């Protein structure tokens, strides 16, 4: 029978090196708090129990993670060994394998975690340490090996001798333990070290001295193992995670003209043959369908964008945009808008909470808010739906085939019926009947020769 598997995530520290009022593990990497990355990956493994140790900012961390994990509070942050000990009442006597992961290693993948557990169980070891080789190992615990290349102990940077500091192999902070051996060994950990803390890595030496089997699993992908202690590492993690996401999309057939300047969130779906120009930020639950072209310099959040649509230098949030739509440059699609197929939303057009049915156009300089625009409507340059009286918002309805002349004000609530025309410069306050032409502006008068008269007056 397969062994039962448990996971413990360490997330109780304050993270003083971040110099932040936000608790360290809540700092986002590509928009998602670090600890959530870790918990999400762990949740892909078949675990009997997932326990997150919280302390600093416990309420905030719990709120963020929700019920995908159990929580145990570490009242005083006395070190990583002490943190793990807090899980004892829940799983201390259980038989099985326990993986321990730090909440500040957001790049670690489920594949690596799984490989670690598999090796651990195949070797029947008491501990398997996930290690990596780094050119600059500063700050990390070092893996001290003996003459036969077995792991002897882990020594923290602050406690390491000059010679030990030259070791390039680091403790990534992720380990697999035989659960019972772990909790037994934790009883013997002391805080006799440079930081006065109960170090979890000390368990290794304790088990070693008991003659137990200690192994290491060295990952080639050292970038996965980065521990984020300060903002420099945070920026590095952000970059690595973006690179990982962007590579995934490119491998799936998406063209990124400049992946170093393309910012795509964790939960974005992009179909093949989409092209994304530099300077785009694409976030939330966005879906972009095949053959669409996005950017340069566009911001999209929580949108669905249909195939063949082109969106340039524009912002779109929480909206649905159809197929073969032209948006921008410099358009703003605000939340709850629904744009049909073959629509054009042009330069400096702002759309808010409005529906545009198929084939309609607002090509230049308009504000369309709280409106329902039918099919094949043409909205002339400078048209404004006047939707707000200072207290309430009202709806503008423009039915199929209507034509709104330039620089019109449509004072809501108002309906422009099917096929009606509104003359340029009109301020429309009443409904316009089907197929009518509505003119709501003062008539032009030309005073012949009047300029001569003024000039003569001046010259006197
Ligand atoms: C730790 C390891 C080090 C390893 C490195 C990898 C120890 C003593 N050192 O060092 O060998 O190379 O991770 O990134 O374990 N935490 C608690 N309670 C505490 C203290 C810490 O929950 O009392 C949590 C923190 O929130 C953090 C994690 O444990 O998520 C690691 O703590 P941190 O202080 O970052 O340890 P490092 O100095 O990075
Ligand atoms: Ca750390």
Short mmCIF file of C-alpha atoms and ligand atoms in Angstrom, two decimals:
data_model
loop_
_atom_site.label_atom_id
_atom_site.label_comp_id
_atom_site.label_asym_id
_atom_site.label_seq_id
_atom_site.Cartn_x
_atom_site.Cartn_y
_atom_site.Cartn_z
CA UNK A 1 0.00 0.00 0.00
CA UNK A 2 1.21 3.50 -0.78
CA UNK A 3 2.41 5.52 2.17
CA UNK A 4 0.26 8.31 3.53
CA UNK A 5 1.65 11.71 2.65
CA UNK A 6 1.53 14.90 4.66
CA UNK A 7 2.74 18.42 3.92
CA UNK A 8 3.73 21.27 6.20
CA UNK A 9 4.17 24.80 4.87
CA UNK A 10 6.15 27.22 7.01
CA UNK A 11 4.58 30.63 6.84
CA UNK A 12 4.76 32.15 10.32
CA UNK A 13 7.75 34.45 9.92
CA UNK A 14 7.45 38.20 9.67
CA UNK A 15 10.11 38.58 7.04
CA UNK A 16 12.03 41.49 8.54
CA UNK A 17 14.39 41.58 5.55
CA UNK A 18 11.49 42.59 3.29
CA UNK A 19 11.16 45.84 5.32
CA UNK A 20 7.45 45.82 4.74
CA UNK A 21 4.18 46.14 6.61
CA UNK A 22 2.94 43.26 4.46
CA UNK A 23 3.86 39.84 5.88
CA UNK A 24 6.53 38.21 3.78
CA UNK A 25 4.66 35.19 2.48
CA UNK A 26 1.84 37.45 1.27
CA UNK A 27 4.09 39.40 -1.06
CA UNK A 28 2.87 38.57 -4.55
CA UNK A 29 4.84 36.98 -7.34
CA UNK A 30 3.03 37.54 -10.63
CA UNK A 31 0.02 38.74 -8.69
CA UNK A 32 -0.28 35.72 -6.37
CA UNK A 33 1.03 35.66 -2.79
CA UNK A 34 4.15 33.50 -2.47
CA UNK A 35 2.60 31.11 0.03
CA UNK A 36 -0.36 30.55 -2.26
CA UNK A 37 1.97 29.44 -5.05
CA UNK A 38 3.43 26.87 -2.65
CA UNK A 39 0.07 25.65 -1.36
CA UNK A 40 -1.38 25.45 -4.87
CA UNK A 41 1.49 23.26 -6.06
CA UNK A 42 1.25 21.02 -2.99
CA UNK A 43 -2.44 20.58 -3.57
CA UNK A 44 -1.64 18.75 -6.80
CA UNK A 45 0.02 15.98 -4.80
CA UNK A 46 -2.11 13.31 -3.23
CA UNK A 47 -1.89 14.37 0.39
CA UNK A 48 -3.71 13.09 3.44
CA UNK A 49 -3.13 16.37 5.22
CA UNK A 50 -1.83 19.83 4.33
CA UNK A 51 -0.94 22.05 7.26
CA UNK A 52 0.21 25.66 7.05
CA UNK A 53 2.00 27.12 10.05
CA UNK A 54 0.95 30.72 10.58
CA UNK A 55 2.07 33.37 13.04
CA UNK A 56 2.76 36.89 11.87
CA UNK A 57 -0.31 38.11 10.03
CA UNK A 58 -2.04 34.79 10.71
CA UNK A 59 -5.51 36.17 10.02
CA UNK A 60 -4.47 37.68 6.70
CA UNK A 61 -2.70 34.49 5.60
CA UNK A 62 -5.72 32.36 6.56
CA UNK A 63 -8.06 34.69 4.72
CA UNK A 64 -5.88 34.54 1.63
CA UNK A 65 -5.54 30.76 1.52
CA UNK A 66 -9.04 29.82 2.63
CA UNK A 67 -9.97 26.21 3.26
CA UNK A 68 -7.47 24.52 0.94
CA UNK A 69 -5.22 23.91 3.94
CA UNK A 70 -5.43 23.40 7.71
CA UNK A 71 -3.78 26.02 9.87
CA UNK A 72 -1.74 25.79 13.04
CA UNK A 73 -0.54 28.88 14.85
CA UNK A 74 3.02 29.32 15.98
CA UNK A 75 2.61 31.96 18.69
CA UNK A 76 6.30 32.83 18.95
CA UNK A 77 8.60 32.53 15.96
CA UNK A 78 11.39 30.55 17.55
CA UNK A 79 12.68 29.04 14.33
CA UNK A 80 11.78 26.65 11.53
CA UNK A 81 12.18 23.54 13.74
CA UNK A 82 9.87 25.04 16.35
CA UNK A 83 7.42 25.91 13.55
CA UNK A 84 7.22 22.28 12.38
CA UNK A 85 6.76 21.14 15.98
CA UNK A 86 3.45 23.03 16.08
CA UNK A 87 1.98 20.42 13.75
CA UNK A 88 2.67 17.64 16.23
CA UNK A 89 -0.81 17.50 17.79
CA UNK A 90 -2.26 16.94 14.31
CA UNK A 91 0.11 14.44 12.74
CA UNK A 92 2.97 13.82 15.22
CA UNK A 93 2.37 10.11 15.65
CA UNK A 94 1.16 9.30 12.14
CA UNK A 95 2.99 6.87 9.89
CA UNK A 96 3.97 8.16 6.49
CA UNK A 97 6.01 10.72 4.57
CA UNK A 98 5.99 14.43 5.33
CA UNK A 99 7.16 17.08 2.92
CA UNK A 100 8.10 20.40 4.49
CA UNK A 101 8.20 23.48 2.27
CA UNK A 102 8.93 27.11 3.15
CA UNK A 103 6.26 29.64 2.26
CA UNK A 104 8.87 31.85 0.62
CA UNK A 105 9.91 29.51 -2.22
CA UNK A 106 7.22 30.40 -4.76
CA UNK A 107 8.88 28.90 -7.84
CA UNK A 108 8.97 25.34 -6.63
CA UNK A 109 6.92 23.07 -8.90
CA UNK A 110 4.76 20.08 -8.12
CA UNK A 111 6.96 18.02 -10.46
CA UNK A 112 10.04 18.67 -8.34
CA UNK A 113 8.11 18.03 -5.12
CA UNK A 114 6.80 14.78 -6.53
CA UNK A 115 10.24 13.67 -7.71
CA UNK A 116 11.60 14.41 -4.24
CA UNK A 117 8.92 12.35 -2.51
CA UNK A 118 9.34 9.49 -4.97
CA UNK A 119 13.09 9.31 -4.46
CA UNK A 120 12.62 9.53 -0.70
CA UNK A 121 10.20 6.64 -0.64
CA UNK A 122 12.15 4.55 -3.17
CA UNK A 123 15.32 4.93 -1.09
CA UNK A 124 13.43 4.29 2.11
CA UNK A 125 15.34 7.19 3.69
CA UNK A 126 14.48 8.96 6.92
CA UNK A 127 15.23 12.35 5.35
CA UNK A 128 15.68 13.51 1.79
CA UNK A 129 16.81 17.10 1.35
CA UNK A 130 16.07 19.01 -1.81
CA UNK A 131 19.35 20.69 -2.66
CA UNK A 132 20.66 22.86 -5.49
CA UNK A 133 24.04 24.22 -6.57
CA UNK A 134 24.32 27.99 -6.67
CA UNK A 135 27.19 30.22 -7.77
CA UNK A 136 26.30 32.62 -5.01
CA UNK A 137 25.03 30.65 -2.05
CA UNK A 138 25.10 33.60 0.35
CA UNK A 139 22.36 33.44 2.97
CA UNK A 140 21.39 29.82 2.41
CA UNK A 141 22.08 26.83 4.63
CA UNK A 142 24.96 24.75 3.18
CA UNK A 143 24.99 21.02 2.66
CA UNK A 144 28.03 19.56 4.40
CA UNK A 145 29.01 16.20 2.91
CA UNK A 146 31.42 13.63 4.32
CA UNK A 147 34.30 11.92 2.53
CA UNK A 148 32.01 9.30 1.01
CA UNK A 149 29.77 12.09 -0.28
CA UNK A 150 26.94 11.33 2.16
CA UNK A 151 25.15 14.26 3.80
CA UNK A 152 26.58 15.00 7.21
CA UNK A 153 24.58 18.07 8.26
CA UNK A 154 23.28 21.45 7.18
CA UNK A 155 25.01 24.53 8.45
CA UNK A 156 23.30 27.93 8.33
CA UNK A 157 25.16 30.77 6.63
CA UNK A 158 25.46 32.70 9.90
CA UNK A 159 26.92 29.69 11.70
CA UNK A 160 29.18 28.53 8.87
CA UNK A 161 32.97 28.58 8.94
CA UNK A 162 34.92 30.22 6.14
CA UNK A 163 35.42 26.80 4.55
CA UNK A 164 31.75 25.88 4.83
CA UNK A 165 30.73 29.16 3.24
CA UNK A 166 32.59 28.09 0.10
CA UNK A 167 30.18 25.18 -0.34
CA UNK A 168 27.96 25.79 -3.32
CA UNK A 169 25.35 23.16 -2.56
CA UNK A 170 22.47 24.70 -0.60
CA UNK A 171 19.49 23.58 1.41
CA UNK A 172 16.45 24.75 -0.55
CA UNK A 173 14.31 24.57 2.59
CA UNK A 174 12.26 21.70 1.18
CA UNK A 175 12.61 18.21 2.65
CA UNK A 176 10.90 14.87 2.92
CA UNK A 177 10.88 13.11 6.24
CA UNK A 178 9.71 9.88 7.67
CA UNK A 179 6.99 11.55 9.74
CA UNK A 180 7.62 9.76 13.02
CA UNK A 181 11.40 10.17 12.77
CA UNK A 182 10.89 13.90 12.15
CA UNK A 183 8.83 14.54 15.26
CA UNK A 184 11.05 12.33 17.37
CA UNK A 185 14.20 14.16 16.25
CA UNK A 186 12.61 17.60 16.77
CA UNK A 187 12.53 16.86 20.53
CA UNK A 188 16.32 17.03 20.50
CA UNK A 189 16.80 20.27 18.53
CA UNK A 190 18.32 23.10 20.58
CA UNK A 191 18.67 26.82 19.92
CA UNK A 192 22.40 26.95 20.53
CA UNK A 193 23.37 28.86 17.38
CA UNK A 194 24.03 32.33 15.95
CA UNK A 195 20.35 33.21 15.72
CA UNK A 196 19.18 31.57 18.95
CA UNK A 197 16.55 29.65 16.97
CA UNK A 198 15.37 26.05 16.78
CA UNK A 199 16.54 25.16 13.28
CA UNK A 200 14.68 22.48 11.36
CA UNK A 201 17.87 21.52 9.42
CA UNK A 202 19.42 20.40 12.73
CA UNK A 203 17.16 17.35 12.52
CA UNK A 204 19.48 16.03 9.82
CA UNK A 205 22.53 15.82 12.06
CA UNK A 206 20.43 14.32 14.86
CA UNK A 207 19.14 11.56 12.59
CA UNK A 208 22.60 11.07 11.10
CA UNK A 209 24.06 10.52 14.56
CA UNK A 210 21.41 7.88 15.17
CA UNK A 211 22.66 6.10 12.06
CA UNK A 212 19.54 6.82 10.01
CA UNK A 213 19.56 7.06 6.25
CA UNK A 214 19.90 10.63 4.96
CA UNK A 215 19.79 11.33 1.24
CA UNK A 216 19.72 14.42 -0.94
CA UNK A 217 17.91 15.11 -4.16
CA UNK A 218 19.82 17.71 -6.12
CA UNK A 219 17.70 19.55 -8.64
CA UNK A 220 19.27 20.83 -11.85
CA UNK A 221 16.71 23.60 -11.95
CA UNK A 222 18.23 25.73 -9.20
CA UNK A 223 16.11 28.69 -10.24
CA UNK A 224 13.06 26.88 -8.90
CA UNK A 225 14.46 26.86 -5.43
CA UNK A 226 15.01 30.56 -4.85
CA UNK A 227 14.01 31.62 -1.32
CA UNK A 228 12.66 35.14 -1.19
CA UNK A 229 13.96 36.99 1.84
CA UNK A 230 14.20 40.53 0.47
CA UNK A 231 12.96 42.67 -2.41
CA UNK A 232 15.94 41.89 -4.58
CA UNK A 233 15.05 38.20 -4.46
CA UNK A 234 11.39 39.10 -4.90
CA UNK A 235 12.16 40.87 -8.19
CA UNK A 236 14.25 37.89 -9.27
CA UNK A 237 11.42 35.48 -8.47
CA UNK A 238 8.98 37.68 -10.36
CA UNK A 239 11.20 37.64 -13.42
CA UNK A 240 11.74 33.90 -13.31
CA UNK A 241 8.05 33.19 -12.91
CA UNK A 242 7.20 35.51 -15.83
CA UNK A 243 9.78 33.81 -17.98
CA UNK A 244 8.26 30.44 -17.09
CA UNK A 245 4.74 31.64 -17.96
CA UNK A 246 5.85 33.28 -21.21
CA UNK A 247 7.78 30.20 -22.31
CA UNK A 248 4.65 28.13 -21.72
CA UNK A 249 2.60 30.38 -24.00
CA UNK A 250 5.26 30.46 -26.71
CA UNK A 251 5.49 26.68 -26.63
CA UNK A 252 1.71 26.62 -27.10
CA UNK A 253 1.96 28.66 -30.29
CA UNK A 254 1.63 32.24 -29.07
CA UNK A 255 3.99 34.83 -30.59
CA UNK A 256 5.48 37.20 -28.04
CA UNK A 257 7.40 39.85 -29.93
CA UNK A 258 9.43 40.73 -26.84
CA UNK A 259 8.87 38.26 -23.99
CA UNK A 260 11.04 40.33 -21.65
CA UNK A 261 8.48 43.11 -21.84
CA UNK A 262 5.28 41.10 -21.79
CA UNK A 263 3.53 40.57 -18.47
CA UNK A 264 1.07 37.70 -18.43
CA UNK A 265 -0.73 36.55 -15.28
CA UNK A 266 -0.93 33.01 -13.92
CA UNK A 267 -4.52 32.32 -14.98
CA UNK A 268 -4.52 33.74 -18.50
CA UNK A 269 -5.43 31.44 -21.41
CA UNK A 270 -4.10 32.29 -24.87
CA UNK A 271 -4.85 30.26 -27.98
CA UNK A 272 -2.34 29.57 -30.77
CA UNK A 273 -1.45 32.20 -33.37
CA UNK A 274 -2.18 35.09 -31.07
CA UNK A 275 0.48 37.81 -31.40
CA UNK A 276 1.35 39.99 -28.44
CA UNK A 277 3.41 43.14 -28.93
CA UNK A 278 5.71 44.59 -26.25
CA UNK A 279 4.50 46.42 -23.19
CA UNK A 280 1.32 44.46 -22.55
CA UNK A 281 -0.01 43.46 -19.15
CA UNK A 282 -2.58 40.69 -19.40
CA UNK A 283 -4.09 39.56 -16.13
CA UNK A 284 -6.87 37.84 -14.25
CA UNK A 285 -9.05 35.26 -15.90
CA UNK A 286 -8.44 36.54 -19.39
CA UNK A 287 -9.00 34.31 -22.42
CA UNK A 288 -7.64 35.38 -25.81
CA UNK A 289 -8.84 33.39 -28.81
CA UNK A 290 -6.77 32.40 -31.84
CA UNK A 291 -5.36 34.93 -34.30
CA UNK A 292 -6.02 37.92 -32.10
CA UNK A 293 -3.39 40.67 -31.98
CA UNK A 294 -2.73 42.53 -28.77
CA UNK A 295 -0.64 45.64 -28.15
CA UNK A 296 1.75 47.26 -28.04
CA UNK A 297 1.28 48.79 -24.59
CA UNK A 298 -2.09 47.43 -23.65
CA UNK A 299 -3.63 46.43 -20.35
CA UNK A 300 -6.20 43.64 -20.24
CA UNK A 301 -7.77 42.16 -17.12
CA UNK A 302 -10.53 39.55 -16.84
CA UNK A 303 -11.58 39.79 -20.46
CA UNK A 304 -12.58 37.37 -23.14
CA UNK A 305 -11.24 38.45 -26.52
CA UNK A 306 -12.53 36.80 -29.67
CA UNK A 307 -10.52 35.41 -32.54
CA UNK A 308 -9.08 37.80 -35.09
CA UNK A 309 -9.64 40.81 -32.86
CA UNK A 310 -6.99 43.55 -32.82
CA UNK A 311 -6.54 45.61 -29.69
CA UNK A 312 -3.88 48.32 -29.83
CA UNK A 313 -2.56 50.66 -27.12
CA UNK A 314 -5.74 50.19 -25.13
CA UNK A 315 -7.12 49.21 -21.75
CA UNK A 316 -9.89 46.63 -21.28
CA UNK A 317 -11.25 45.29 -17.98
CA UNK A 318 -13.91 42.73 -17.03
CA UNK A 319 -15.51 42.70 -20.46
CA UNK A 320 -16.33 40.40 -23.32
CA UNK A 321 -15.09 41.35 -26.77
CA UNK A 322 -16.17 39.45 -29.87
CA UNK A 323 -14.46 38.30 -33.06
CA UNK A 324 -12.72 40.50 -35.60
CA UNK A 325 -13.20 43.58 -33.47
CA UNK A 326 -10.90 46.59 -33.88
CA UNK A 327 -10.07 48.38 -30.65
CA UNK A 328 -7.86 51.45 -30.26
CA UNK A 329 -5.44 52.93 -30.43
CA UNK A 330 -6.12 54.57 -27.07
CA UNK A 331 -9.51 53.10 -26.28
CA UNK A 332 -10.78 52.23 -22.81
CA UNK A 333 -13.20 49.36 -22.37
CA UNK A 334 -14.44 49.57 -18.79
CA UNK A 335 -16.07 46.78 -16.79
CA UNK A 336 -19.24 44.95 -17.77
CA UNK A 337 -19.10 45.83 -21.43
CA UNK A 338 -20.10 43.37 -24.08
CA UNK A 339 -18.77 44.02 -27.55
CA UNK A 340 -20.12 41.87 -30.40
CA UNK A 341 -18.38 40.75 -33.58
CA UNK A 342 -16.95 43.07 -36.25
CA UNK A 343 -17.29 46.10 -34.02
CA UNK A 344 -14.93 49.05 -34.16
CA UNK A 345 -14.07 51.06 -31.04
CA UNK A 346 -11.58 53.63 -32.21
CA UNK A 347 -9.24 56.34 -30.96
CA UNK A 348 -10.05 57.87 -27.59
CA UNK A 349 -13.35 56.10 -27.16
CA UNK A 350 -14.41 55.13 -23.63
CA UNK A 351 -17.01 52.42 -23.25
CA UNK A 352 -18.51 51.63 -19.86
CA UNK A 353 -21.08 48.96 -18.96
CA UNK A 354 -22.43 48.99 -22.48
CA UNK A 355 -23.45 46.50 -25.12
CA UNK A 356 -22.37 46.90 -28.75
CA UNK A 357 -24.02 44.43 -31.09
CA UNK A 358 -22.40 43.13 -34.26
CA UNK A 359 -21.06 45.52 -36.86
CA UNK A 360 -21.44 48.76 -34.90
CA UNK A 361 -18.83 51.52 -34.81
CA UNK A 362 -17.70 54.30 -32.54
CA UNK A 363 -14.54 55.25 -34.32
CA UNK A 364 -13.42 58.44 -32.63
CA UNK A 365 -13.54 60.44 -29.40
CA UNK A 366 -16.69 59.22 -27.68
CA UNK A 367 -18.03 58.33 -24.26
CA UNK A 368 -20.53 55.48 -24.36
CA UNK A 369 -21.73 54.57 -20.87
CA UNK A 370 -24.75 52.54 -19.70
CA UNK A 371 -25.80 52.13 -23.31
CA UNK A 372 -27.32 49.41 -25.44
CA UNK A 373 -26.13 49.81 -28.99
CA UNK A 374 -27.81 47.62 -31.61
CA UNK A 375 -26.41 46.19 -34.83
CA UNK A 376 -24.70 48.25 -37.54
CA UNK A 377 -25.01 51.48 -35.64
CA UNK A 378 -22.65 54.29 -36.55
CA UNK A 379 -21.72 56.60 -33.72
CA UNK A 380 -20.07 59.74 -35.04
CA UNK A 381 -16.97 61.40 -33.67
CA UNK A 382 -17.42 63.12 -30.33
CA UNK A 383 -20.76 61.56 -29.42
CA UNK A 384 -21.51 61.40 -25.72
CA UNK A 385 -24.11 59.42 -23.84
CA UNK A 386 -25.03 61.78 -21.02
CA UNK A 387 -25.76 59.08 -18.46
CA UNK A 388 -25.41 60.83 -15.13
CA UNK A 389 -27.38 63.64 -13.55
CA UNK A 390 -25.12 63.94 -10.55
CA UNK A 391 -27.11 61.40 -8.57
CA UNK A 392 -28.33 58.60 -10.80
CA UNK A 393 -27.19 56.81 -13.92
CA UNK A 394 -29.57 56.36 -16.87
CA UNK A 395 -29.61 54.20 -19.95
CA UNK A 396 -29.22 55.14 -23.59
CA UNK A 397 -30.64 52.76 -26.19
CA UNK A 398 -29.53 53.07 -29.81
CA UNK A 399 -31.35 50.56 -32.01
CA UNK A 400 -30.12 48.76 -35.15
CA UNK A 401 -28.92 50.80 -38.14
CA UNK A 402 -29.17 54.14 -36.36
CA UNK A 403 -26.70 56.86 -37.34
CA UNK A 404 -25.57 59.35 -34.72
CA UNK A 405 -24.02 62.51 -36.19
CA UNK A 406 -20.81 63.92 -34.81
CA UNK A 407 -20.69 65.76 -31.53
CA UNK A 408 -24.14 64.73 -30.37
CA UNK A 409 -25.23 64.55 -26.75
CA UNK A 410 -27.72 61.80 -26.03
CA UNK A 411 -29.29 62.72 -22.71
CA UNK A 412 -30.36 59.54 -20.97
CA UNK A 413 -32.79 58.00 -20.45
CA UNK A 414 -33.37 58.14 -24.18
CA UNK A 415 -33.95 55.78 -27.10
CA UNK A 416 -32.91 56.31 -30.70
CA UNK A 417 -35.17 53.93 -32.58
CA UNK A 418 -34.25 51.64 -35.45
CA UNK A 419 -32.77 53.32 -38.50
CA UNK A 420 -33.12 56.84 -37.10
CA UNK A 421 -30.62 59.62 -37.84
CA UNK A 422 -29.41 62.23 -35.39
CA UNK A 423 -28.01 65.35 -36.99
CA UNK A 424 -24.50 66.37 -36.03
CA UNK A 425 -24.27 68.67 -33.03
CA UNK A 426 -27.66 67.69 -31.64
CA UNK A 427 -28.52 67.49 -27.96
CA UNK A 428 -31.18 64.80 -27.86
CA UNK A 429 -33.47 64.79 -24.84
CA UNK A 430 -36.49 62.93 -26.26
CA UNK A 431 -36.82 59.55 -27.96
CA UNK A 432 -36.28 59.59 -31.72
CA UNK A 433 -38.85 57.51 -33.70
CA UNK A 434 -37.91 54.79 -36.18
CA UNK A 435 -36.38 56.12 -39.40
CA UNK A 436 -36.80 59.75 -38.30
CA UNK A 437 -34.15 62.43 -38.67
CA UNK A 438 -33.78 64.37 -35.46
CA UNK A 439 -32.14 67.79 -35.42
CA UNK A 440 -31.74 69.44 -32.04
CA UNK A 441 -29.55 72.49 -32.49
CA UNK A 442 -30.12 76.16 -33.28
CA UNK A 443 -30.44 77.07 -36.93
CA UNK A 444 -27.52 78.73 -38.65
CA UNK A 445 -27.87 82.34 -39.78
CA UNK A 446 -25.33 83.95 -42.13
CA UNK A 447 -25.08 87.72 -41.96
CA UNK A 448 -23.80 88.73 -45.38
CA UNK A 449 -21.02 91.34 -45.40
CA UNK A 450 -21.02 91.66 -41.62
CA UNK A 451 -17.25 91.34 -41.27
CA UNK A 452 -16.70 94.42 -43.48
CA UNK A 453 -19.02 96.36 -41.18
CA UNK A 454 -17.05 95.42 -38.05
CA UNK A 455 -13.75 96.31 -39.65
CA UNK A 456 -15.04 99.71 -40.81
CA UNK A 457 -16.28 100.41 -37.27
CA UNK A 458 -12.84 99.67 -35.85
CA UNK A 459 -11.05 101.91 -38.35
CA UNK A 460 -13.07 105.00 -37.47
C1 LIG B 1 15.94 28.64 5.65
C2 LIG B 1 16.83 27.46 6.10
C3 LIG B 1 18.07 27.43 5.21
C4 LIG B 1 17.68 27.33 3.76
C5 LIG B 1 16.69 28.43 3.37
C6 LIG B 1 16.13 28.18 1.98
C7 LIG B 1 16.50 27.20 8.50
C8 LIG B 1 17.05 27.45 9.86
N1 LIG B 1 17.22 27.66 7.48
O1 LIG B 1 16.66 29.82 5.90
O2 LIG B 1 18.88 26.32 5.55
O3 LIG B 1 18.84 27.42 2.94
O4 LIG B 1 15.59 28.48 4.28
O5 LIG B 1 15.35 29.24 1.51
O6 LIG B 1 15.47 26.57 8.38
N2 LIG B 1 9.28 30.44 9.62
C9 LIG B 1 8.29 30.10 10.50
N3 LIG B 1 8.53 30.19 11.83
C10 LIG B 1 9.73 30.58 12.31
C11 LIG B 1 10.75 30.91 11.41
C12 LIG B 1 10.50 30.82 10.06
O7 LIG B 1 7.18 29.73 10.09
O8 LIG B 1 9.87 30.62 13.55
C13 LIG B 1 9.01 30.34 8.16
C14 LIG B 1 9.16 31.66 7.44
O9 LIG B 1 7.92 32.33 7.37
C15 LIG B 1 9.65 31.22 6.06
C16 LIG B 1 10.33 29.90 6.32
O10 LIG B 1 9.95 29.47 7.60
O11 LIG B 1 8.59 31.00 5.16
C17 LIG B 1 11.86 30.01 6.26
O12 LIG B 1 12.27 30.98 7.20
P1 LIG B 1 13.40 32.03 6.83
O13 LIG B 1 13.60 32.92 7.98
O14 LIG B 1 13.12 32.65 5.52
O15 LIG B 1 14.66 31.05 6.72
P2 LIG B 1 16.01 31.29 5.91
O16 LIG B 1 16.90 32.17 6.70
O17 LIG B 1 15.72 31.72 4.52
CA1 LIG B 2 13.89 32.18 3.41
#
